[in-house]
XYZ file of C-alpha atoms in Angstrom:
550
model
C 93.095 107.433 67.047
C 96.277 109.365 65.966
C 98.700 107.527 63.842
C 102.644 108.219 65.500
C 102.022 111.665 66.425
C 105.941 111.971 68.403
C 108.527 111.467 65.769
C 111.714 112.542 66.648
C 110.701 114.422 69.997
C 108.494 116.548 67.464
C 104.835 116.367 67.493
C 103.483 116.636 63.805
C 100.420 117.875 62.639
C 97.025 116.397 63.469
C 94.028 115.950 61.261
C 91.061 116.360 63.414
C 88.964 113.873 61.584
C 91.678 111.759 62.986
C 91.436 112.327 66.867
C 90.203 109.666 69.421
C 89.512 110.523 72.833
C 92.803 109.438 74.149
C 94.144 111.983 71.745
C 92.473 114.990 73.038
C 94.859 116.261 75.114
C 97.655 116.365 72.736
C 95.323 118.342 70.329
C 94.211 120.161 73.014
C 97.508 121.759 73.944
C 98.482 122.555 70.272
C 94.895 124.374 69.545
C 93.370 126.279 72.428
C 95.978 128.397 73.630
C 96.552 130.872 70.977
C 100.398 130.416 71.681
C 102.682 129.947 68.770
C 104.629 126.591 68.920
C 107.651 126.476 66.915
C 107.773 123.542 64.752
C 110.967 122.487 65.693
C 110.701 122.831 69.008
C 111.305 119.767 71.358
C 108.125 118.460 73.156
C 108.326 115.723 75.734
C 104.804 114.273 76.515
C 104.414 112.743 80.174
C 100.904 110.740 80.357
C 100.864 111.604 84.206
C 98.105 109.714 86.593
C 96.247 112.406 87.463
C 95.191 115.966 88.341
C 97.281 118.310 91.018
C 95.894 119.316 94.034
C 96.991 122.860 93.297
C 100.331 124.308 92.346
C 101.483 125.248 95.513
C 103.584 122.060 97.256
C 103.795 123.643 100.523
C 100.101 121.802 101.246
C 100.361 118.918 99.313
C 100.737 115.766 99.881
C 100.850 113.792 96.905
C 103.283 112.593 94.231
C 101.231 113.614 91.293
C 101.166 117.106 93.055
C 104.336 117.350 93.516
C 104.879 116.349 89.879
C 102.861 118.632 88.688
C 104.941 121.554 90.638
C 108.099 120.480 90.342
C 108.839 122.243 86.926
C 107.865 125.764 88.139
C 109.772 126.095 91.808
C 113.356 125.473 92.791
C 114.491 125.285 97.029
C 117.664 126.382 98.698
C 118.844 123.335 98.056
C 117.873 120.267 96.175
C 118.579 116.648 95.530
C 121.207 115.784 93.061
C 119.362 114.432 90.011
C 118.971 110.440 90.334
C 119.937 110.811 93.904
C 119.813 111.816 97.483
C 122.730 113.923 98.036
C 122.133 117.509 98.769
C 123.399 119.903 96.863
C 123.213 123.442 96.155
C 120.359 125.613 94.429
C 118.990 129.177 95.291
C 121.447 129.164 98.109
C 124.562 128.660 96.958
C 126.379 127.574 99.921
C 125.717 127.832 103.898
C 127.486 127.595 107.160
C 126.345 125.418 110.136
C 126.909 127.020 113.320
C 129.117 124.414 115.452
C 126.039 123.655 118.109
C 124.342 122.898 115.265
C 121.404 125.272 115.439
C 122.058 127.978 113.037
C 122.203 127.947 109.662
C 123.368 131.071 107.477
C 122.433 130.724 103.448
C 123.977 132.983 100.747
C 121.581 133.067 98.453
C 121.969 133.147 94.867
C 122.298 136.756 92.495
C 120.969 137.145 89.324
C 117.762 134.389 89.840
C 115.039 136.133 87.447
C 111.321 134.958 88.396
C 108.372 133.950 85.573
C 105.957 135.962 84.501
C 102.118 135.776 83.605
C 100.156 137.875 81.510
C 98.718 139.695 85.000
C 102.011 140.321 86.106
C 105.826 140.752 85.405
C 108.392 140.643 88.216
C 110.351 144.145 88.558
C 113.184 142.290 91.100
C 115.012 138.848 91.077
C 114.897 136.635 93.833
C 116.201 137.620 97.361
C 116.138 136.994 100.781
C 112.607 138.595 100.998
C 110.745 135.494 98.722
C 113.195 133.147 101.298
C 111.798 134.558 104.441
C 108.142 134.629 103.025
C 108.544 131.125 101.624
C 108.667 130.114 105.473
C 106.158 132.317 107.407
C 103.231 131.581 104.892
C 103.595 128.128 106.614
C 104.617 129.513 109.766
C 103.047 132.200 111.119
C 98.938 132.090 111.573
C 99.336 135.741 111.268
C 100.277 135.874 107.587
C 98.224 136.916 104.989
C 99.131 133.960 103.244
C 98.870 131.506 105.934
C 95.168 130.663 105.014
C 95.180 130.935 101.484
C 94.215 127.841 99.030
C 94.475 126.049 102.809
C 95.793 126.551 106.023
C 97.174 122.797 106.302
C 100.413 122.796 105.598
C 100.767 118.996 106.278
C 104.904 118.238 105.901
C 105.918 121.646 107.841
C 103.734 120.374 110.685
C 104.489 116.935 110.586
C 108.196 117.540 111.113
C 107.498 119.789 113.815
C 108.839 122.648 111.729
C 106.462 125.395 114.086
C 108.261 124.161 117.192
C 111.591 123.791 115.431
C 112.069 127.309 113.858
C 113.483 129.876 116.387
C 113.739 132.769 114.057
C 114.300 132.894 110.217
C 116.345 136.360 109.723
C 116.948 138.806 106.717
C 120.827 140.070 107.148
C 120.999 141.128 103.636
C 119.271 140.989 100.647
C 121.174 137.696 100.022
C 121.858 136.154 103.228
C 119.367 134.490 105.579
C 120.185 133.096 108.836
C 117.858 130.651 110.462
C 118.050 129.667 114.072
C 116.988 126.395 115.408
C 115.502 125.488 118.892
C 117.502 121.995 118.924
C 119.927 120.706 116.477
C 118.387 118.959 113.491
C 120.166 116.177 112.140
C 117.890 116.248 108.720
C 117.566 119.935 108.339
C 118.967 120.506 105.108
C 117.677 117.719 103.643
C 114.082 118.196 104.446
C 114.687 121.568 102.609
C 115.085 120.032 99.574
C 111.567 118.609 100.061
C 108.979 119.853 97.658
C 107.073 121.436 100.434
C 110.065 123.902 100.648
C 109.454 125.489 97.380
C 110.246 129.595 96.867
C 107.473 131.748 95.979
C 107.885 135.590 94.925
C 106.939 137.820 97.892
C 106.438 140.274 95.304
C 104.205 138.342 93.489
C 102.098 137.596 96.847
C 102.208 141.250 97.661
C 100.607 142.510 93.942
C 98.033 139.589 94.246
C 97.025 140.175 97.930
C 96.405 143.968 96.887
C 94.803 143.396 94.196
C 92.209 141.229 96.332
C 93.146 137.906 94.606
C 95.752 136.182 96.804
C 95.056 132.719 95.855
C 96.076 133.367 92.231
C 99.972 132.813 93.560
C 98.935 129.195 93.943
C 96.121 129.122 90.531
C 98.522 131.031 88.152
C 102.048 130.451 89.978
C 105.427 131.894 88.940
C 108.618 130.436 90.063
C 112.288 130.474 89.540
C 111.825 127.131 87.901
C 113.393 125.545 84.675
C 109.846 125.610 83.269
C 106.528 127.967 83.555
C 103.255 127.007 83.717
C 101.266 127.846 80.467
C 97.946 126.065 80.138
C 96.394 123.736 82.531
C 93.162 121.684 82.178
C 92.001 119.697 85.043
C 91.612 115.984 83.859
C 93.354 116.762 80.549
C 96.643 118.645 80.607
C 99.229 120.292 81.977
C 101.546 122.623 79.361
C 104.677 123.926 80.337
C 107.786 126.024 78.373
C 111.099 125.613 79.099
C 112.034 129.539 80.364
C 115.085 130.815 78.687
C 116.184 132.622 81.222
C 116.841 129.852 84.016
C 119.568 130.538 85.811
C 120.947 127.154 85.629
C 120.950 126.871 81.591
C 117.825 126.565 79.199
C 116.199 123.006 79.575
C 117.330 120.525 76.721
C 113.517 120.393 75.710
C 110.935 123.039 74.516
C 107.785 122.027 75.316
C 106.522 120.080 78.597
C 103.317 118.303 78.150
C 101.712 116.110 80.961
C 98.513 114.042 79.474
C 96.629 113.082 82.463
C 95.728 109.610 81.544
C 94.258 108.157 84.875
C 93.874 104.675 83.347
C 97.597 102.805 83.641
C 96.208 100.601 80.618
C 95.452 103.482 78.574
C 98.838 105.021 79.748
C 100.875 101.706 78.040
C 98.403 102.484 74.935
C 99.339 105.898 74.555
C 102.591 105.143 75.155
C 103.056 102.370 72.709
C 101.379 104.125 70.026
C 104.264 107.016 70.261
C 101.423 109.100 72.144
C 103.675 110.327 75.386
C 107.122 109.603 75.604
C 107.178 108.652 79.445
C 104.631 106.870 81.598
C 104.745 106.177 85.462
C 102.614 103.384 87.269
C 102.714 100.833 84.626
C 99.805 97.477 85.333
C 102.056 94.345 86.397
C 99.837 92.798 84.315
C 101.332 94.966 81.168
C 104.932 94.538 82.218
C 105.201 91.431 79.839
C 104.714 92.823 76.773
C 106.088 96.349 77.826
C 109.200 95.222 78.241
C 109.199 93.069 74.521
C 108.362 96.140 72.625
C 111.389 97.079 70.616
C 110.410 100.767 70.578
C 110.195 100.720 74.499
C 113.180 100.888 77.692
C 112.410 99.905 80.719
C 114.022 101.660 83.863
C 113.833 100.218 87.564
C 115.238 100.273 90.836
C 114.109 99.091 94.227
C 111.688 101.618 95.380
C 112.161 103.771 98.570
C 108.648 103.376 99.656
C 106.133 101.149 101.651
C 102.329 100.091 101.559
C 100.604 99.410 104.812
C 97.051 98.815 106.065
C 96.636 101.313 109.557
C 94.685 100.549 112.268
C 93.206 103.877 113.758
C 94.729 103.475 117.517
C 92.534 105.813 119.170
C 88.973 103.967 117.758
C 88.077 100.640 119.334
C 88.611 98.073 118.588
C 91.941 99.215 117.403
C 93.104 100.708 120.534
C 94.054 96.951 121.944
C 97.527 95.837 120.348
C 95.758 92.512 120.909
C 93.476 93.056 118.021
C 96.200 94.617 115.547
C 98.068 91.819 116.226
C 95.433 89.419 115.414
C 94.857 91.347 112.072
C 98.462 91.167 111.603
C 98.630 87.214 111.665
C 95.157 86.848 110.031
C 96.279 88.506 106.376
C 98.121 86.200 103.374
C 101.003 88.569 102.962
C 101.972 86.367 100.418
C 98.719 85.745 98.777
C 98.783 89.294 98.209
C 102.053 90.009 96.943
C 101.885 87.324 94.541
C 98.228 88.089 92.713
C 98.887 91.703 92.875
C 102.246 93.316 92.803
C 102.870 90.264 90.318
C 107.289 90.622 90.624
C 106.638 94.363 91.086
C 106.847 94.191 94.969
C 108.421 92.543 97.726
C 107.311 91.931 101.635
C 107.061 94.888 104.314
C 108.218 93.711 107.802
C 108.922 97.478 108.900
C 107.605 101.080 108.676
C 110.940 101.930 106.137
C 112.203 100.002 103.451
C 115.632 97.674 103.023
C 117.302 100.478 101.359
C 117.450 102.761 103.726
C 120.072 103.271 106.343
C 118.918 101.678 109.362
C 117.043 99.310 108.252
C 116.569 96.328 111.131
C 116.738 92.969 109.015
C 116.723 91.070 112.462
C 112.749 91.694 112.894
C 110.899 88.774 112.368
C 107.222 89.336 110.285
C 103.758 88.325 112.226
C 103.403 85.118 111.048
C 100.101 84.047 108.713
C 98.770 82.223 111.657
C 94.454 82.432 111.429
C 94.440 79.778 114.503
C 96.330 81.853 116.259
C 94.904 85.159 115.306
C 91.443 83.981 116.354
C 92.663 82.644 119.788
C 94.544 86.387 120.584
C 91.189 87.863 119.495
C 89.260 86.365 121.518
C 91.989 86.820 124.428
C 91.011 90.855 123.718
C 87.631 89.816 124.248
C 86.185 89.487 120.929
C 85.444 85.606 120.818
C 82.382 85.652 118.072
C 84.941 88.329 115.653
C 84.065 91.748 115.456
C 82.767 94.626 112.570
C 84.860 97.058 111.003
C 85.841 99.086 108.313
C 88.619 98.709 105.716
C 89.467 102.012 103.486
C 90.770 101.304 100.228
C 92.427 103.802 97.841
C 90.843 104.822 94.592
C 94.080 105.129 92.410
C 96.876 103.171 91.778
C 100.113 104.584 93.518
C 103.443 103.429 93.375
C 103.655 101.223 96.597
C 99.817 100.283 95.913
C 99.140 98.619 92.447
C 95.401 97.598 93.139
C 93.890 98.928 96.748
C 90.479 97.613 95.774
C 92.016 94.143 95.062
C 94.067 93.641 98.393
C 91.007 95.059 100.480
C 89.010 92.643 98.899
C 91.918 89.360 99.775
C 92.239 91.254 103.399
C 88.455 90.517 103.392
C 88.487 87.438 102.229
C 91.139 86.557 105.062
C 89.122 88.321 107.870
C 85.944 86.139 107.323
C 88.098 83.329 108.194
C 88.650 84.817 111.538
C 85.121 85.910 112.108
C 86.167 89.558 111.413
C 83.924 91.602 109.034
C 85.187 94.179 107.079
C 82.924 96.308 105.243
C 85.690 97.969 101.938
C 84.978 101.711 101.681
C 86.594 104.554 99.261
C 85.899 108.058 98.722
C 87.412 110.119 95.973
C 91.212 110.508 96.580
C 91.315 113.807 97.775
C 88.313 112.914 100.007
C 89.853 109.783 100.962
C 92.895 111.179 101.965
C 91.148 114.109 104.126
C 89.092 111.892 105.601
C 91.685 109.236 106.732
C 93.986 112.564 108.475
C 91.164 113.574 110.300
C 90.863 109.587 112.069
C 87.355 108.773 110.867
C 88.464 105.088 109.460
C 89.349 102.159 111.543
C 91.651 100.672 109.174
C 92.465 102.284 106.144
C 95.490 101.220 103.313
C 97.558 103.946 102.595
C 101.569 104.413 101.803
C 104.642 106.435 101.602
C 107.608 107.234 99.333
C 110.436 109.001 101.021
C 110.862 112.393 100.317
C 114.606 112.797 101.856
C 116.351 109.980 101.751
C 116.537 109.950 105.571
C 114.869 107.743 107.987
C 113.304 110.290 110.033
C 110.959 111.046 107.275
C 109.150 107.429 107.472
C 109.830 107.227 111.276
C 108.901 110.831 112.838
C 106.806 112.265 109.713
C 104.419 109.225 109.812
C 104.418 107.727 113.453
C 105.426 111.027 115.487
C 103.021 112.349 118.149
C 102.796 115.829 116.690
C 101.620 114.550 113.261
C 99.107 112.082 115.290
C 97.515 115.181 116.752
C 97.260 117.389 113.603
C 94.160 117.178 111.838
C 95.811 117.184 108.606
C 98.873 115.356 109.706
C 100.326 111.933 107.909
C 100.053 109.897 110.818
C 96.751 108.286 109.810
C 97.272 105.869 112.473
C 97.504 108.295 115.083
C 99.973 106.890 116.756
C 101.423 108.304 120.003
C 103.637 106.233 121.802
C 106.116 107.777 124.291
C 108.812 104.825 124.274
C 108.849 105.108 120.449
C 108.618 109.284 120.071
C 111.187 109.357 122.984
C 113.702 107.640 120.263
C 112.714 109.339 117.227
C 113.104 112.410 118.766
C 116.418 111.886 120.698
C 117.786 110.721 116.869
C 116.257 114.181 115.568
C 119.558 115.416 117.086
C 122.024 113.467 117.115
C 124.800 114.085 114.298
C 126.383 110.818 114.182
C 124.847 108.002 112.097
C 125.952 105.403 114.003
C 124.208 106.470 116.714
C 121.057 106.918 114.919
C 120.529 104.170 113.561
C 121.184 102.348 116.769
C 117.930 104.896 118.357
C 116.176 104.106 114.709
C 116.643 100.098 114.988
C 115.123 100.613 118.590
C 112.305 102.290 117.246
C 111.532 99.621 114.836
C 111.539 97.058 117.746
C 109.261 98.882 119.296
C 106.557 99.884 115.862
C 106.702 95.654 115.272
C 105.801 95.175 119.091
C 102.913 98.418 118.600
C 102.015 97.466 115.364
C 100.083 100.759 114.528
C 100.232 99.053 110.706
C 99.961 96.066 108.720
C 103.417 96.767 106.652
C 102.021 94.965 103.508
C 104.811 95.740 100.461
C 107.882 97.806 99.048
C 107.320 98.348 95.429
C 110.038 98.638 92.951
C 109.869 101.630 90.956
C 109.173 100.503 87.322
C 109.463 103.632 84.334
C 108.250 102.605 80.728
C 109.573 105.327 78.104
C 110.060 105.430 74.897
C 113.920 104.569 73.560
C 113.684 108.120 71.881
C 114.024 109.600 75.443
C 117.993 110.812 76.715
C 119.238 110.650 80.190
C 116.520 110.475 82.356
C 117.211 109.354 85.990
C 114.921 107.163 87.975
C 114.450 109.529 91.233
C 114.650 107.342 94.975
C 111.742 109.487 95.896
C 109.736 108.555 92.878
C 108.883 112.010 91.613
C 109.176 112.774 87.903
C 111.672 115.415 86.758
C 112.384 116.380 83.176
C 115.041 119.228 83.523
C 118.322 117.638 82.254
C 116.321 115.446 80.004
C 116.270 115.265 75.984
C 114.649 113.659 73.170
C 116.775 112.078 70.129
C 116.334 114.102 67.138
């Protein structure tokens, strides 16, 4: 086991005889690259939960993805930091035509790109990277469109195909994009991570060179950091890149130990190991929060948990039996002996702190009497067999997914409902669940916008219910419901969309395509050498901006 290997932001010199296996990655990092590190230099340590998809956003769909990517890319725009106010980035400002559906970006000058050792950029960005950026998840007929995977998930679940008119070069730094309707969150869903910039030149060299996937393996971006060494199930090293347009990063060195284990995260961390961990146990939160060498930052998270019921598989497709489900499960139980204080009770599809929010719902009671009577009203008097998906990994509206299945179980029985608890490895799990073959499956959502039609279109719209990669894992299609959603798509006023928004919530309560179990607050251990840095509402993990005391 190393003794205090961080002092100071610095990471000092490691005696081999000394390493443990939680170690390895540090080591790793400082002896297998053949890159000098300066001894001086700054190095912030993340102990991340896990391994990236890939390290191209546009076709992810996870936080840890996104994580993992969001050092190397910037967007047009992007969210403040600590916030959801949109602000400017590699466009520097824009016009909105007054009908709402154009939108003309002057882009940025000067914006150099990364390099790798196969190739060095001879341009900076331009409107070329901007247009390619958005037919590689466009257009079917572009060489990129297929490349790492054709299932570019968010574009498609907010009907981006449909919504695009025409995305126009004018000038090397102007784009103008058309719309087919207006598009009340437009901008803001471009400062999703799907939206990230890739260099077209980049593409172009790799795609001749017959290895196109290498923009996604070996990616350059325009970021505040570049990719330098990454080890699946061991590390991720980054280095701040000096010539970032928006000023050098306050730190050197960018290290994300991928430390699956939250336990052995709060180890690692308390031993001076990483400097930041995310996902802490409730269990741990006790003595986290009395260690003197450790702050604790939180804030109500912008996220939910929920068990779906596959609408389109019996018995599922009879509200009668998702309502008896419903009224069947200890919501309390649950939130009690698993989110321990960490979490607080889901009555709708988006959380109390966002806009729109209707508190006048009431919750499905915990009735089993009941729920056994409406069951057998659907024509299931003796119960019924099913499945219940659980997650694999701990995510931050989901502390234990094995745990609640197994209470959700538990409660079932009662009813004469038996659920047999399955799980596949996440990336399995979650591939599986978008193509519809659970019946009920937990999974959960942090918002990536700050705007309600990311829980209530992204998740519950028809044209993500019919994708076979789309987020809508309850594949849900319900004209009352997308008639609202949609109508609020394009409305401007907020008033009047959250009047459309608290109708639609009416309506998902009546439906009830899920189980809303919990809203989890967002809980950051780090270590008290760590300056300024902000909690995000969307729960991803950013470390431009942020320092380390010396």
């Amino acid at each position: 086991m190393i003794q205090s290997p961080i002092r100071a932001g610095r990471l000092l010199p490691l005696k081999r005889a000394m390493l443990g296996a939680i170690a390895a990655p540090a080591l790793l990092v400082l002896t297998t690259l053949g890159v000098a590190t300066p001894v001086a230099a700054k190095t912030l340590v993340f102990c991340s939960e896990g391994s990236p998809e890939n390290f191209y956003p546009g076709i992810n769909t996870t936080g840890t993805s996104f994580d993992a990517n969001e050092p190397i890319y910037n967007r047009l725009v992007e969210f403040e930091r600590g916030g959801t106010k949109v602000v400017p980035s590699l466009a520097e400002k824009w016009e909105v035509s007054p009908d709402g559906k154009t939108y003309t970006f002057f882009l940025r000058k000067g914006v150099k790109w990364h390099n790798t050792r196969s190739f060095k950029p001879t341009r900076d960005f331009n409107a070329d990277d901007m247009v390619f950026a958005f037919e590689r998840q466009w257009k079917e007929d572009n060489p990129f469109f297929k490349v790492t995977s054709p299932n570019h998930s968010y574009f498609s679940d907010m009907g981006m195909p449909k919504l695009l008119q025409t995305v126009e070069k004018i000038d090397d730094y102007t784009v103008k994009i058309t719309l087919a309707n207006p598009e009340a969150p437009f901008l803001a869903n471009l400062a999703m991570p799907y939206a990230a910039i890739q260099s077209k030149e980049y593409a172009d060299a790799m795609l001749k060179a017959g290895t196109p996937e290498k923009i996604d393996q070996d990616p350059i971006g325009t970021g505040p950091f570049s990719l330098v060494q990454y080890q699946k199930d061991a590390v991720i090293r980054y280095k701040a890149f000096p010539a970032y347009w928006d000023g050098k990063a306050k730190i050197d060195d960018l290290i994300f130990a991928i430390t699956p284990d939250a336990s052995v995260r709060w180890a690692k961390l308390q031993k001076g190991e990483c400097h930041v961990m995310p996902y802490p146990n409730p269990a741990d939160l006790e003595a986290i929060r009395k260690d003197p060498a450790i702050k604790v930052l939180e804030q109500p998270g912008l996220n939910v948990g929920y068990l779906a019921f596959n609408t389109q598989k019996k018995p599922f497709d009879d509200v009668r039996v998702r309502k008896a489900i419903s009224m069947a499960i200890n919501k309390k139980a649950i939130i009690d002996g698993v989110y321990l204080g960490t979490g607080i009770a889901a009555k709708n599809p988006i959380p109390p702190t966002m806009w729109s929010y209707n508190d006048k719902i009431k919750d499905d009671v915990f009735d089993p009497v009941a729920a056994k009577k409406l069951l057998a009203a659907a024509g299931y008097p003796n119960g019924l067999t099913t499945d219940l998906w659980a997650m694999p990994v701990q995510r931050p509206y989901n502390p234990n997914a094995k745990r609640i299945a197994e209470l959700m179980q538990a409660d079932l029985a009662k009813i004469g409902v038996k659920a047999e608890i399955k799980s596949f490895e996440w990336g399995e799990y979650r591939k599986r669940m978008q193509a519809g073959e659970h019946q009920m499956g937990m999974l959960g959502w942090t918002g990536d916008n700050g705007d309600p039609d990311n829980f209530l279109y992204t998740l519950l719209g028809c044209a993500s219910a019919q994708s076979a990669s789309g987020s809508n894992i309850a594949k849900f299609c319900y004209k009352p419901y997308e008639d609202l959603v949609l109508k609020a798509k394009t409305v401007t006023n907020q008033a009047e969309r959250t009047k459309l928004y608290e109708q639609a919530q009416v309506i998902f309560k009546q439906q009830a395509p899920w189980y809303t179990i919990a809203h989890a607050v967002q809980i950051k251990p780090m270590r008290k050498e760590v300056i300024d840095f902000k909690l995000s509402p969307f729960g991803r993990h950013s470390f431009y901006g942020v320092d380390i005391k010396e």
